[in-house]
Tab-separated table of C-alpha atoms and ligand atoms in Angstrom:
chain	number	residue	atom	x	y	z
C	210	MET	CA	51.560	94.158	107.764
C	211	SER	CA	48.939	91.170	107.896
C	212	ALA	CA	46.713	91.482	104.785
C	213	ASP	CA	43.420	91.615	106.960
C	214	LEU	CA	44.565	94.320	109.632
C	215	PRO	CA	43.495	97.874	108.311
C	216	ASP	CA	46.453	100.145	107.516
C	217	VAL	CA	46.094	102.521	110.185
C	218	ARG	CA	48.093	105.257	107.866
C	219	GLN	CA	45.031	104.977	105.904
C	220	THR	CA	42.176	105.420	108.737
C	221	ARG	CA	44.219	108.513	110.177
C	222	LEU	CA	42.649	111.138	107.645
C	223	ASP	CA	39.041	111.776	107.268
C	224	ASN	CA	38.651	111.682	103.570
C	225	TYR	CA	34.778	112.488	103.694
C	226	VAL	CA	35.491	115.669	105.724
C	227	ASP	CA	34.139	117.959	102.813
C	228	ARG	CA	31.242	115.716	102.104
C	229	TYR	CA	29.408	115.839	105.647
C	230	ALA	CA	26.327	117.902	106.373
C	231	ALA	CA	26.710	121.446	107.841
C	232	ARG	CA	25.121	119.995	111.137
C	233	THR	CA	27.898	117.657	111.815
C	234	LYS	CA	30.354	120.572	112.472
C	235	GLY	CA	29.778	120.464	116.394
C	236	MET	CA	29.594	116.617	116.230
C	237	THR	CA	33.300	116.501	117.582
C	238	ALA	CA	35.008	114.702	120.461
C	239	SER	CA	36.994	116.890	122.747
C	240	GLU	CA	40.205	116.243	124.342
C	241	ILE	CA	38.081	115.755	127.545
C	242	ARG	CA	37.110	112.409	126.239
C	243	ALA	CA	40.851	111.302	125.674
C	244	LEU	CA	41.473	112.167	129.227
C	245	PHE	CA	38.497	110.362	130.293
C	246	SER	CA	39.700	107.181	128.995
C	247	VAL	CA	42.756	107.746	131.390
C	248	ALA	CA	40.012	108.536	134.131
C	249	SER	CA	38.462	104.870	133.957
C	250	ARG	CA	41.723	103.310	135.168
C	251	PRO	CA	40.947	101.917	138.806
C	252	GLU	CA	43.610	104.143	140.331
C	253	VAL	CA	41.553	107.361	139.478
C	254	VAL	CA	38.523	108.149	141.589
C	255	SER	CA	36.200	109.399	138.773
C	256	LEU	CA	33.845	112.017	139.852
C	257	ALA	CA	33.137	112.624	136.067
C	258	GLY	CA	30.530	109.986	135.047
C	259	GLY	CA	27.041	110.032	135.507
C	260	MET	CA	25.807	106.429	134.717
C	261	PRO	CA	23.398	105.407	137.142
C	262	ASN	CA	24.654	103.048	140.000
C	263	ILE	CA	22.599	99.986	139.495
C	264	ALA	CA	24.565	97.392	141.370
C	265	GLY	CA	21.470	97.011	143.744
C	266	LEU	CA	19.362	95.749	141.091
C	267	PRO	CA	17.591	92.347	141.395
C	268	LEU	CA	19.094	90.705	138.656
C	269	ASP	CA	17.451	87.371	139.417
C	270	VAL	CA	13.918	89.295	139.121
C	271	VAL	CA	14.696	90.895	135.863
C	272	GLY	CA	16.426	87.796	134.562
C	273	SER	CA	13.008	85.624	135.147
C	274	ALA	CA	10.942	88.346	133.928
C	275	VAL	CA	13.281	88.434	130.544
C	276	ARG	CA	13.327	84.527	130.475
C	277	ASP	CA	9.134	84.251	130.942
C	278	LEU	CA	9.031	86.943	128.321
C	279	VAL	CA	10.721	85.182	125.631
C	280	VAL	CA	9.267	81.838	126.672
C	281	ASP	CA	5.692	82.925	126.868
C	282	ASN	CA	5.402	85.959	124.870
C	283	GLY	CA	8.536	85.885	122.573
C	284	ALA	CA	6.758	86.006	119.157
C	285	VAL	CA	5.195	89.407	120.217
C	286	ALA	CA	8.220	90.464	122.004
C	287	MET	CA	10.600	89.987	119.085
C	288	GLN	CA	8.326	91.257	116.735
C	289	TYR	CA	7.687	95.353	115.302
C	290	GLY	CA	5.331	97.177	117.447
C	291	SER	CA	3.469	100.292	117.309
C	292	GLY	CA	5.546	103.406	116.479
C	293	GLN	CA	3.872	105.410	119.765
C	294	GLY	CA	4.969	102.175	122.017
C	295	ASP	CA	3.239	99.271	123.852
C	296	PRO	CA	-0.155	100.311	125.025
C	297	ARG	CA	0.207	98.415	128.658
C	298	LEU	CA	3.502	100.027	129.127
C	299	ARG	CA	2.021	103.579	128.270
C	300	ASP	CA	-0.616	102.868	130.553
C	301	GLN	CA	1.869	101.987	133.303
C	302	ILE	CA	3.816	105.232	132.353
C	303	CYS	CA	0.662	107.150	133.213
C	304	ASP	CA	0.730	105.477	136.920
C	305	VAL	CA	4.407	106.476	137.157
C	306	MET	CA	3.848	110.200	136.258
C	307	ARG	CA	0.760	110.181	138.831
C	308	LEU	CA	3.473	110.180	141.681
C	309	GLU	CA	4.520	113.679	140.409
C	310	GLY	CA	0.670	114.893	139.666
C	311	ILE	CA	0.763	114.556	136.103
C	312	GLU	CA	-3.019	113.124	135.176
C	313	ALA	CA	-2.514	111.870	131.531
C	314	HIS	CA	-4.113	109.085	129.328
C	315	PRO	CA	-1.842	106.616	127.369
C	316	ASP	CA	-2.953	108.122	124.417
C	317	ASP	CA	-0.975	111.382	125.342
C	318	VAL	CA	2.349	108.985	125.749
C	319	VAL	CA	4.932	108.466	123.086
C	320	VAL	CA	7.648	105.725	124.053
C	321	THR	CA	11.120	106.500	123.120
C	322	VAL	CA	14.561	105.051	123.108
C	323	GLY	CA	15.354	107.009	126.317
C	324	SER	CA	14.841	110.359	127.151
C	325	GLN	CA	17.519	111.295	124.924
C	326	GLN	CA	15.596	110.320	122.000
C	327	ALA	CA	12.548	112.334	123.056
C	328	VAL	CA	14.763	115.491	123.289
C	329	ASP	CA	15.959	114.615	119.872
C	330	LEU	CA	12.212	113.870	118.533
C	331	VAL	CA	10.933	117.278	119.930
C	332	THR	CA	13.822	119.074	118.467
C	333	ARG	CA	13.369	117.387	114.882
C	334	VAL	CA	9.893	118.278	115.040
C	335	PHE	CA	9.968	121.935	116.196
C	336	CYS	CA	13.387	123.428	115.076
C	337	ASP	CA	14.603	124.796	111.814
C	338	PRO	CA	18.385	125.788	111.666
C	339	GLY	CA	18.820	129.317	113.390
C	340	ASP	CA	15.955	128.712	115.669
C	341	VAL	CA	16.583	129.502	119.123
C	342	VAL	CA	16.324	127.067	122.179
C	343	ILE	CA	16.403	128.711	125.815
C	344	CYS	CA	18.392	126.441	128.268
C	345	GLU	CA	19.603	127.091	131.742
C	346	ALA	CA	22.995	127.789	132.538
C	347	PRO	CA	24.387	125.241	132.804
C	348	SER	CA	22.334	122.450	130.995
C	349	TYR	CA	22.487	118.514	130.103
C	350	VAL	CA	25.537	118.339	127.693
C	351	GLY	CA	23.495	115.687	125.852
C	352	ALA	CA	20.732	117.912	125.143
C	353	LEU	CA	23.167	120.823	123.712
C	354	GLY	CA	24.327	118.060	121.547
C	355	VAL	CA	20.863	117.710	119.918
C	356	PHE	CA	20.400	121.477	119.813
C	357	ARG	CA	23.736	121.891	118.033
C	358	ALA	CA	22.976	119.058	115.568
C	359	TYR	CA	19.668	120.644	114.726
C	360	GLN	CA	21.722	123.896	114.198
C	361	CYS	CA	19.882	125.686	117.110
C	362	GLU	CA	20.957	128.722	118.958
C	363	VAL	CA	21.055	127.919	122.680
C	364	VAL	CA	20.566	130.982	124.761
C	365	HIS	CA	21.362	130.114	128.370
C	366	VAL	CA	19.429	131.982	131.191
C	367	ALA	CA	20.896	132.074	134.811
C	368	MET	CA	20.057	129.778	137.833
C	369	ASP	CA	20.620	129.757	141.567
C	370	ASP	CA	20.067	127.684	144.389
C	371	ASP	CA	16.219	127.677	143.422
C	372	GLY	CA	16.746	126.697	139.895
C	373	VAL	CA	16.148	128.979	137.041
C	374	GLN	CA	15.725	132.706	137.839
C	375	PRO	CA	12.307	133.821	136.542
C	376	GLU	CA	13.293	137.435	136.126
C	377	ALA	CA	16.279	136.356	133.811
C	378	LEU	CA	14.089	133.985	131.791
C	379	GLU	CA	11.603	136.882	131.109
C	380	GLN	CA	14.435	138.866	130.232
C	381	ALA	CA	15.750	136.573	127.612
C	382	ILE	CA	12.308	135.875	126.196
C	383	GLN	CA	12.216	139.597	125.353
C	384	ASP	CA	15.821	140.040	124.309
C	385	VAL	CA	15.982	136.998	121.815
C	386	ARG	CA	12.450	138.282	120.268
C	387	ALA	CA	13.706	141.987	120.186
C	388	ALA	CA	16.491	140.402	117.820
C	389	GLY	CA	13.859	139.171	115.537
C	390	LYS	CA	14.652	135.546	116.350
C	391	LYS	CA	12.225	132.546	116.870
C	392	ILE	CA	12.372	130.791	120.191
C	393	LYS	CA	10.929	127.449	119.819
C	394	PHE	CA	10.941	126.276	123.516
C	395	PHE	CA	12.348	126.508	127.093
C	396	TYR	CA	14.318	123.579	127.858
C	397	THR	CA	14.580	122.860	131.726
C	398	ILE	CA	15.318	120.088	133.978
C	399	PRO	CA	13.585	121.218	137.352
C	400	ASN	CA	14.534	118.333	139.419
C	401	PHE	CA	17.848	117.710	140.758
C	402	HIS	CA	19.397	119.384	138.045
C	403	ASN	CA	22.240	117.651	135.747
C	404	PRO	CA	24.745	119.213	136.155
C	405	ALA	CA	23.836	122.002	138.583
C	406	GLY	CA	22.283	119.904	141.395
C	407	VAL	CA	19.454	122.293	142.204
C	408	SER	CA	15.761	122.167	141.957
C	409	LEU	CA	13.193	124.560	140.941
C	410	SER	CA	11.429	125.914	144.013
C	411	ALA	CA	7.628	125.295	144.182
C	412	GLU	CA	7.064	129.159	143.996
C	413	ARG	CA	9.147	129.615	141.098
C	414	ARG	CA	7.293	126.434	139.157
C	415	HIS	CA	4.197	128.840	139.016
C	416	LYS	CA	6.093	131.941	137.989
C	417	VAL	CA	7.921	130.017	135.230
C	418	LEU	CA	4.825	128.402	133.744
C	419	GLU	CA	3.093	132.009	133.974
C	420	ILE	CA	5.988	133.653	132.122
C	421	CYS	CA	5.824	131.061	129.401
C	422	ALA	CA	2.420	131.165	128.865
C	423	ARG	CA	2.340	135.118	128.685
C	424	ALA	CA	5.070	134.612	126.129
C	425	ASP	CA	3.122	131.669	124.474
C	426	LEU	CA	6.406	129.497	125.025
C	427	LEU	CA	6.500	125.754	124.827
C	428	VAL	CA	8.030	124.275	128.134
C	429	LEU	CA	10.439	120.883	127.227
C	430	GLU	CA	10.380	119.530	130.918
C	431	ASP	CA	13.489	116.924	131.141
C	432	ASN	CA	12.723	114.996	134.315
C	433	PRO	CA	14.625	111.714	134.679
C	434	TYR	CA	15.509	112.383	138.317
C	435	GLY	CA	12.323	113.323	139.502
C	436	LEU	CA	11.902	110.099	142.034
C	437	LEU	CA	15.225	110.225	143.084
C	438	GLY	CA	14.742	113.160	145.890
C	439	PHE	CA	16.325	112.292	149.135
C	440	GLU	CA	13.757	113.998	151.200
C	441	GLY	CA	9.760	114.243	151.233
C	442	ASP	CA	7.444	113.532	148.134
C	443	PRO	CA	8.446	113.889	144.723
C	444	TYR	CA	8.216	117.548	143.317
C	445	ARG	CA	4.953	118.520	141.578
C	446	ALA	CA	5.946	118.440	137.605
C	447	LEU	CA	5.348	121.448	135.534
C	448	ARG	CA	3.162	119.423	133.253
C	449	ALA	CA	1.003	118.724	136.174
C	450	ASP	CA	-0.273	122.404	136.170
C	451	ASN	CA	-0.144	122.964	132.424
C	452	ARG	CA	-1.166	120.326	129.694
C	453	GLU	CA	-1.140	122.584	126.568
C	454	GLY	CA	2.089	124.333	127.186
C	455	VAL	CA	4.339	121.582	128.720
C	456	ILE	CA	5.848	118.514	126.874
C	457	TYR	CA	7.227	116.336	129.432
C	458	LEU	CA	10.115	113.702	129.413
C	459	GLY	CA	10.639	110.678	131.641
C	460	SER	CA	12.577	107.789	131.704
C	461	PHE	CA	13.165	104.483	133.289
C	462	SER	CA	16.969	104.945	132.987
C	463	LYS	CA	17.680	106.248	136.604
C	464	THR	CA	14.742	104.481	138.121
C	465	PHE	CA	15.248	101.067	136.870
C	466	ALA	CA	18.246	100.666	134.257
C	467	PRO	CA	19.529	102.443	131.440
C	468	GLY	CA	20.195	99.516	129.384
C	469	PHE	CA	16.722	98.931	128.133
C	470	ARG	CA	16.924	102.455	126.530
C	471	VAL	CA	13.192	103.110	127.536
C	472	GLY	CA	11.918	106.634	128.046
C	473	TRP	CA	8.957	108.801	127.053
C	474	ALA	CA	7.468	112.061	126.023
C	475	VAL	CA	3.862	113.339	126.977
C	476	ALA	CA	2.667	115.834	124.880
C	477	PRO	CA	-0.369	118.156	123.959
C	478	HIS	CA	-2.480	115.922	121.140
C	479	ALA	CA	-1.238	117.227	117.972
C	480	VAL	CA	2.511	117.434	119.194
C	481	ARG	CA	2.076	113.606	120.253
C	482	GLU	CA	0.840	112.943	116.413
C	483	LYS	CA	4.190	114.776	114.995
C	484	LEU	CA	6.290	112.904	117.435
C	485	VAL	CA	4.842	109.722	116.356
C	486	LEU	CA	5.607	110.288	112.780
C	487	ALA	CA	8.927	111.433	114.003
C	488	GLN	CA	9.616	108.432	115.769
C	489	GLU	CA	8.532	106.196	112.905
C	490	SER	CA	10.707	107.712	110.448
C	491	ALA	CA	13.660	107.465	112.890
C	492	THR	CA	13.321	103.897	114.131
C	493	LEU	CA	9.887	102.626	112.949
C	494	CYS	CA	9.169	101.715	116.592
C	495	PRO	CA	10.720	101.480	119.754
C	496	PRO	CA	12.122	98.229	120.671
C	497	VAL	CA	9.251	96.031	121.794
C	498	PHE	CA	11.511	93.625	123.669
C	499	SER	CA	12.769	96.329	125.886
C	500	GLN	CA	9.310	97.806	126.332
C	501	LEU	CA	7.824	94.352	127.464
C	502	ALA	CA	10.561	93.881	129.803
C	503	VAL	CA	10.226	97.050	131.525
C	504	SER	CA	6.461	96.471	131.517
C	505	SER	CA	6.828	93.073	133.372
C	506	TYR	CA	9.511	94.407	135.854
C	507	LEU	CA	7.076	96.938	136.867
C	508	SER	CA	4.197	94.771	137.280
C	509	ARG	CA	6.154	91.746	138.885
C	510	HIS	CA	8.460	93.547	140.959
C	511	ASP	CA	8.442	96.054	143.876
C	512	TRP	CA	9.761	98.772	141.733
C	513	LEU	CA	9.016	101.851	143.945
C	514	GLY	CA	10.857	99.795	147.008
C	515	GLN	CA	13.863	99.284	144.533
C	516	VAL	CA	13.714	103.480	143.963
C	517	LYS	CA	13.555	103.731	147.586
C	518	GLN	CA	16.859	101.760	147.906
C	519	PHE	CA	18.551	103.746	144.886
C	520	GLN	CA	17.394	106.874	147.287
C	521	GLU	CA	19.254	105.607	150.247
C	522	MET	CA	22.375	104.573	148.297
C	523	TYR	CA	22.670	107.740	146.612
C	524	ARG	CA	21.749	109.742	149.492
C	525	GLU	CA	24.646	108.312	151.274
C	526	ARG	CA	27.227	109.038	148.871
C	527	ARG	CA	25.539	112.518	148.382
C	528	ASP	CA	26.191	112.987	152.064
C	529	ALA	CA	29.748	111.510	151.937
C	530	MET	CA	30.559	114.252	148.879
C	531	LEU	CA	29.082	117.171	150.856
C	532	ALA	CA	30.970	116.266	154.254
C	533	ALA	CA	34.236	115.913	152.580
C	534	LEU	CA	33.697	119.384	150.286
C	535	ALA	CA	32.797	120.995	153.370
C	536	GLU	CA	36.111	119.437	155.151
C	537	LYS	CA	38.571	120.002	152.398
C	538	MET	CA	37.822	123.040	149.966
C	539	PRO	CA	39.556	125.929	150.365
C	540	ALA	CA	37.956	129.025	150.890
C	541	ALA	CA	36.058	131.058	148.034
C	542	THR	CA	35.137	127.442	146.640
C	543	THR	CA	31.429	126.999	146.647
C	544	TRP	CA	29.049	124.130	145.727
C	545	THR	CA	25.500	123.386	145.182
C	546	ARG	CA	23.812	121.116	147.911
C	547	PRO	CA	21.495	118.825	145.735
C	548	GLY	CA	18.276	117.263	147.411
C	549	GLY	CA	18.489	114.219	145.164
C	550	GLY	CA	19.843	112.877	142.009
C	551	PHE	CA	23.615	112.509	141.022
C	552	TYR	CA	25.381	115.872	140.841
C	553	VAL	CA	27.030	118.885	142.467
C	554	TRP	CA	28.035	121.773	140.720
C	555	LEU	CA	31.381	123.367	142.259
C	556	THR	CA	32.812	126.589	141.635
C	557	LEU	CA	36.266	127.166	141.865
C	558	PRO	CA	38.136	130.232	143.379
C	559	GLU	CA	38.192	133.172	140.642
C	560	SER	CA	41.476	132.831	139.255
C	561	LEU	CA	41.142	128.963	138.388
C	562	ASP	CA	39.958	127.332	135.223
C	563	ALA	CA	38.896	123.754	135.525
C	564	LYS	CA	39.378	122.672	132.139
C	565	ALA	CA	43.006	123.726	132.293
C	566	MET	CA	43.486	122.089	135.734
C	567	LEU	CA	41.906	118.635	134.628
C	568	PRO	CA	45.306	117.211	133.159
C	569	ARG	CA	46.815	117.887	136.750
C	570	ALA	CA	43.710	116.509	138.386
C	571	VAL	CA	43.673	113.254	136.656
C	572	THR	CA	47.590	112.944	137.356
C	573	ALA	CA	46.765	113.295	140.862
C	574	ARG	CA	44.009	110.254	140.230
C	575	VAL	CA	40.919	112.289	140.114
C	576	ALA	CA	38.518	113.289	137.445
C	577	TYR	CA	35.482	115.469	137.149
C	578	VAL	CA	33.848	117.083	134.110
C	579	PRO	CA	35.063	120.803	133.339
C	580	GLY	CA	31.829	123.171	133.669
C	581	THR	CA	32.283	124.292	130.030
C	582	ALA	CA	30.916	121.193	128.712
C	583	PHE	CA	27.596	122.155	129.926
C	584	PHE	CA	27.388	125.647	128.086
C	585	ALA	CA	26.650	126.331	124.490
C	586	ASP	CA	28.809	129.382	124.384
C	587	GLY	CA	32.360	129.047	126.456
C	588	PHE	CA	31.117	129.719	129.767
C	589	GLY	CA	31.672	127.691	132.919
C	590	SER	CA	35.282	127.493	132.571
C	591	GLN	CA	35.441	128.379	136.843
C	592	CYS	CA	33.099	125.413	137.455
C	593	MET	CA	33.019	121.676	137.280
C	594	ARG	CA	30.472	118.845	137.834
C	595	LEU	CA	31.202	116.356	140.508
C	596	SER	CA	29.066	113.117	140.631
C	597	TYR	CA	28.541	111.118	143.402
C	598	CYS	CA	26.576	108.405	141.985
C	599	HIS	CA	29.092	105.645	141.312
C	600	PRO	CA	32.167	105.470	143.705
C	601	THR	CA	31.678	104.328	147.515
C	602	PRO	CA	31.535	106.781	149.877
C	603	GLU	CA	35.120	106.089	151.042
C	604	ARG	CA	36.288	106.607	147.372
C	605	ILE	CA	34.361	109.803	147.208
C	606	THR	CA	36.048	111.094	150.290
C	607	GLU	CA	39.230	110.185	148.991
C	608	GLY	CA	38.376	111.932	145.699
C	609	VAL	CA	37.603	114.977	147.099
C	610	ALA	CA	40.609	115.320	149.154
C	611	ARG	CA	42.745	114.619	146.023
C	612	LEU	CA	40.630	117.459	144.299
C	613	ALA	CA	41.261	119.768	147.292
C	614	ALA	CA	44.865	119.368	146.929
C	615	VAL	CA	44.996	120.083	143.175
C	616	ILE	CA	43.017	123.142	143.860
C	617	ASN	CA	45.340	124.385	146.545
C	618	GLU	CA	48.569	123.554	144.225
C	619	GLU	CA	46.804	125.311	141.769
C	620	LEU	CA	45.781	128.361	143.900
C	621	GLU	CA	49.714	128.305	144.937
C	622	LEU	CA	50.812	128.519	141.325
C	623	ARG	CA	48.066	131.417	140.465
C	624	GLN	CA	49.290	133.264	143.297
C	625	THR	CA	53.086	133.019	141.943
C	626	PHE	CA	52.322	133.364	138.558
C	627	GLY	CA	49.192	135.311	138.124
C	628	PRO	CA	45.675	134.197	136.717
C	629	LEU	CA	45.213	132.228	133.365
C	630	LYS	CA	44.528	134.263	130.237
C	631	PRO	CA	40.715	134.386	130.133
C	632	GLY	CA	38.991	133.034	126.867
C	633	ALA	CA	39.276	128.981	126.919
C	634	GLY	CA	36.766	129.072	124.065
C	635	ARG	CA	34.026	126.772	123.098
C	636	ASP	CA	34.253	123.162	124.503
C	637	TYR	CA	32.174	121.395	122.022
C	638	ASP	CA	31.521	117.576	122.768
C	639	ALA	CA	29.370	115.083	121.173
C	640	PRO	CA	26.875	113.613	124.010
C	641	GLY	CA	28.169	109.967	125.064
C	642	PRO	CA	27.355	107.909	127.812
C	643	GLU	CA	30.836	108.990	129.806
C	644	LEU	CA	29.602	112.396	130.043
C	645	SER	CA	25.803	111.961	130.557
U	825	PLP	C1	18.839	115.656	132.240
U	825	PLP	C2	18.938	114.596	131.115
U	825	PLP	N1	18.299	114.295	130.282
U	825	PLP	C3	18.220	113.155	129.660
U	825	PLP	C4	18.919	112.227	129.943
U	825	PLP	C5	19.036	111.045	128.885
U	825	PLP	O1	18.631	109.606	129.695
U	825	PLP	P1	18.116	108.408	128.942
U	825	PLP	O2	18.138	108.573	127.611
U	825	PLP	O3	18.927	107.275	129.439
U	825	PLP	O4	16.821	108.163	129.189
U	825	PLP	C6	19.898	112.014	130.957
U	825	PLP	C7	20.822	111.118	131.123
U	825	PLP	O5	21.986	111.503	131.797
U	825	PLP	C8	19.655	113.615	131.577
U	825	PLP	O6	20.841	113.603	132.655
């Protein structure tokens, strides 16, 4: 073996395993990840990945904005900045949020490294090990990873086509408190949910706010997809109707580009101060270069026109997926009908297990994310998330046809050999861009 190549035999075992903090226990990559390396091959139609489709971005506009930024303002752009984020960008963020009914002052905004970091900072500020976070069932895999890393207990609350069920939320709050546990917040994705593909109805928004206010429970409103609706005006944010009880998280990852890693939190004043301190201890400040680039893009470009183009592009893909599902899926398969965003949540006929079926699907050259990835408690084995954001409409149609064939074969197998044993168990997975 050459002297400068590492000896693979020595890198195989983890010599540090008994030294890691307890919080790293859940930080593992599951076997789903190994399958995803196969799923990224060109012959596989991946309905798994949730990365934004930025092929339509005007790179010449972005390029000239970045160039001017370096030439005209490089000494500022490449310096440390404020822990709370650039004041001009915070002002522009307030304009963005006004589209969803939020009246905020730039002082209320904390810029973060994507909204992912905002989830992390809020959890860091509020949660001790053992504290409960209430989440929808299913919920965003990246947030579940954060809650696990801070050793929180996640309690899931049922959803339907109108979003989280208010009665189930109220019951969960009562049950957790009756068990003597502390709930720190209710984490919700009200618009074009990842992974469920549904939105909280206007009527339920009021009910959810009422229930949480009555229970004196903070709401963590995570809203990266709110401007990517396919019909009508954006939904009114929960934060628009309750400034003290809601922490709102936003992001430029889906409306512009995730590569800049710019997101934000808007919080009640006292919480905002804690978030800035947490941000300073995590990163000193969010990257100034990224913030100024985003700020320049917003001011020099018709960014809302670009968002409209994204909406059209995603709508076409959503339509292709829904049409293919209606045409190809066997009876007793159900799915959600998203009004925006990237995802459809599909429920298989009763005897099937999406995780067990995945290797067979990948062999048939189609990939999805099994539902268990979106639950902290092992549920979701009968479900899967299908993303329509990336493949072309033709590839989506082909991918759904392949998936339907796999499901039909699996149904035949189950009819011959009987159902699989229940209890697929927990499916912990570190959050990663391919799962996002
Ligand atoms: C619901 C939800 N929240 C947060 C994020 C993180 O987004 P970012 O950190 O890129 O802003 C994602 C990304 O997919 C998401 O789907």
